[in-house]
């Protein structure tokens, strides 16, 4: 994702437009952002309501007009964004650039493939901007913390998912062979689908084992899967807990500094530097909590 | 919630009534509370039994009379509560004030909208008073601990729920477009409902994907949702674990004090102050457990 | 549960019988235990197979005879156990005494209420003795550890379950009022049953919301319940983690003893007693792992 | 599993073949491994596609030929593997040796029992070799870490599963007695299957309680099972968290050694030995992370 600085044009109307559209510190910038959020939510509602048959029958034409209005509005906004940034291609390839484009494409595509126009509500992703706009910096911190925990445990999760995929292919095949097409397990892919539904404890019940052997294997799958479910939870929990406990310790070592040898990492109740023996200044009592 | 002190009237019959109704330390106060709990539970049973068709047919009139008796009783109690507190409006706007009002409204409302009278069993919330009445202080402590853990992780949970809402809207739309109205996905809201049922691993099975592409996407949803489920558990667990480990450490550092330099934070088995070398008084052995 | 010592008779044939039946250290005692486990498992199989219609039609009489044989055997054993202990009533009221009695009652009761004879497989609980017999002491330790974690968090779990019960009554009533008897929510108890099925993410799908408002409320229930599910996991995990980290520390302090002042609780790598300054004997390196 | 060294033949064509087939460091070895992975995946697709009725009708003969081609290829490979190792029997009894054999057997078996040929996709297990081949050593480390956590908690999990099995037998019997064969609980094994489906929160909904007493017991099962689900998660999480926190500590104590008294276990920022007072060599800063 490009940094803001590289995208800002140096001067002129493009700079003014840039500050209104991309920044949120001026009055007009904030008004623009508010108007944007409101129109995203309204356009979302339009798409969702249009999909309900009873509402479509009564309000179909009106909703279609609204739909087109919002799409034209967002198309204009997209073009303006492209026009006012310093390097349009960098914006177009950034996360929000792609989302902005995907938000307007479905309706144009809908002229050729009618059903695809409902995909327009991928524009819900544009609401992610809200975090930045509403200055929810504390939430950003928490989101970063969660993201960090997920990233740190990504390798464990990939190993785990790989094991699940192997397991699911074998179990799906076994159930297909045991239960057969007469009991709903019409092919190996369907068996794999059933194994995923069962291992994740979702349990739709659209396909269920009927033979005693099948039910015995299913019981085994459920109890095994039960133990397996514990693993991702364990991975993520351990990572979040590590993050939580790491923060205060880091603070301790970061806030206390020996004025004699400039070493760090002293316990919060140490009076003398453990490296040179010099006296440490007392920290404020409330500092660590 | 207003503090008890502000609500107590200074003298007279209102003070006497206040002590009976709001406090639980006198004999009459305890009797009142006991009678209240018994009548709340009996009135709950009345409402619940009335909703069962076979019982209603046989005991309908008797249950209706009981229902009215309890409502009139609770109305009287509500009025007495209003009468005996110093600042009635503060009580009326407090959590229990609102619950007390909501407990008697449904039956009166039921005169106009018959079905709504069953909402009377919102009075189950009045049982929360039981904690205070039965002096379950240890349980109060645990409840406060759980509440603290939930509050401390509220921001992480909101970020997480926000992500789930975005995900569910996109997945619901995709399934609506892929499966279509013929397979039960009659509108985007229904698709979103299905996505929630699947992501939370509830899996009712009232709506299930029929097309291979839909089943493939559903499999992806379930496995993804699986990893995602780990997150709230991880958040709450890390928070509870942090609370649990914080308590004993605090006690240690709080209960031992050097009488020479008044420093704190000594290990429970230390004999000499680690800061000035003075002798520490021995703590009772059982103190830390 | 009475201690073994109090139950042992002092001498004579009762003492011999006691050692065979209750203890597992002699050859005859071990043979008796093995025969017992085998006959418990065989009698379990008899009861389970008898419940399968197709097997009952073909082998009904034979299974019934086996059933009676095992029950008479276990009755004899129960009488012998009563005869050879010092204080028969104490045994009869102990956990295994009650289980032993419950294991033989159903078949006698089955003479009057036929269906109840299947309850005979409560004798599966007798297999808990296996832990003691097979000298699975390490497993006993782990079981005690799990039990301790559950007990230590029982108050948090009761607070949590209390909250769930309140929630489930209110949600069940709301769904009953919203969906009505036409959509399967035939009474408030059924609504409560549905709320439990949904909150615990079991999701049978035998009763599902049909109205949009009901589906919206159900979505809310699932997402809320989702956050709530994290709580018991968090409680138990934190408790087990606390136990896990506590155990090695205890071992450390228990295995090292100052030979001069007999104080305990020294770090595993300490060379001098922190209480009296005397030299500590070096521990074996592999001791702590 | 035999070590690589014992399997390597000393010289000749067998050694050359060995290096191509078993090792992955030479160019030809890497090519062989790549070709192997591609053909495993293709043969898997063949088996899976063949099970889909509509595809089988159109491409049946072609898929069958492909199936036989892959099996003959894998049979040849298996024979070559046997030929080029030093101790063929040791390879044949190793994990991958058994998997390699199981990958080719089903099709030959399919000549006698047609259905069994689909079991050929057990060859998915051969993909586990990929980890070694692609030099995914970091992933291997994470996999070992997960395996260690699972092994370390295996005794707790066995105790837990034992409890679940006892519980499930008793609950299944109770439901069979309460609900009876008319409501779908046709035998005790079916009742046990239902209890497993419910306790693991899978909830297919193919068998559900119909009587009020059955629904009440089911509610109890779900809420109890709810608390029980927390246990395996707690066990695994605590173990992973312990592993996560143990690793850096172990490294610290293992990597720093006092050159004067050869003692270990020094903090990473200590400058002097805490046992003899000698100067410690400084560790590289980035070492601990």
PDB file of C-alpha atoms in Angstrom, chain A residues 24 83 115 126 139 145-146 151 164 175 229-230 235:
ATOM      1  CA  UNK A  24      -9.999  14.003   7.003  1.00  0.00           C
ATOM      2  CA  UNK A  83      -7.119  12.625 -11.256  1.00  0.00           C
ATOM      3  CA  UNK A 115     -27.108 -11.765 -11.765  1.00  0.00           C
ATOM      4  CA  UNK A 126     -15.083   0.549   1.439  1.00  0.00           C
ATOM      5  CA  UNK A 139      -9.305   0.365  17.562  1.00  0.00           C
ATOM      6  CA  UNK A 145      -2.528  -6.450  17.605  1.00  0.00           C
ATOM      7  CA  UNK A 146      -5.004  -9.102  16.304  1.00  0.00           C
ATOM      8  CA  UNK A 151       0.489 -13.359  11.256  1.00  0.00           C
ATOM      9  CA  UNK A 164      -7.081 -31.016   7.943  1.00  0.00           C
ATOM     10  CA  UNK A 175     -17.485 -42.376   3.750  1.00  0.00           C
ATOM     11  CA  UNK A 229     -10.653 -28.021  16.843  1.00  0.00           C
ATOM     12  CA  UNK A 230      -8.745 -27.210  19.986  1.00  0.00           C
ATOM     13  CA  UNK A 235      -2.449 -21.400  18.611  1.00  0.00           C
TER      14      UNK A 235
END
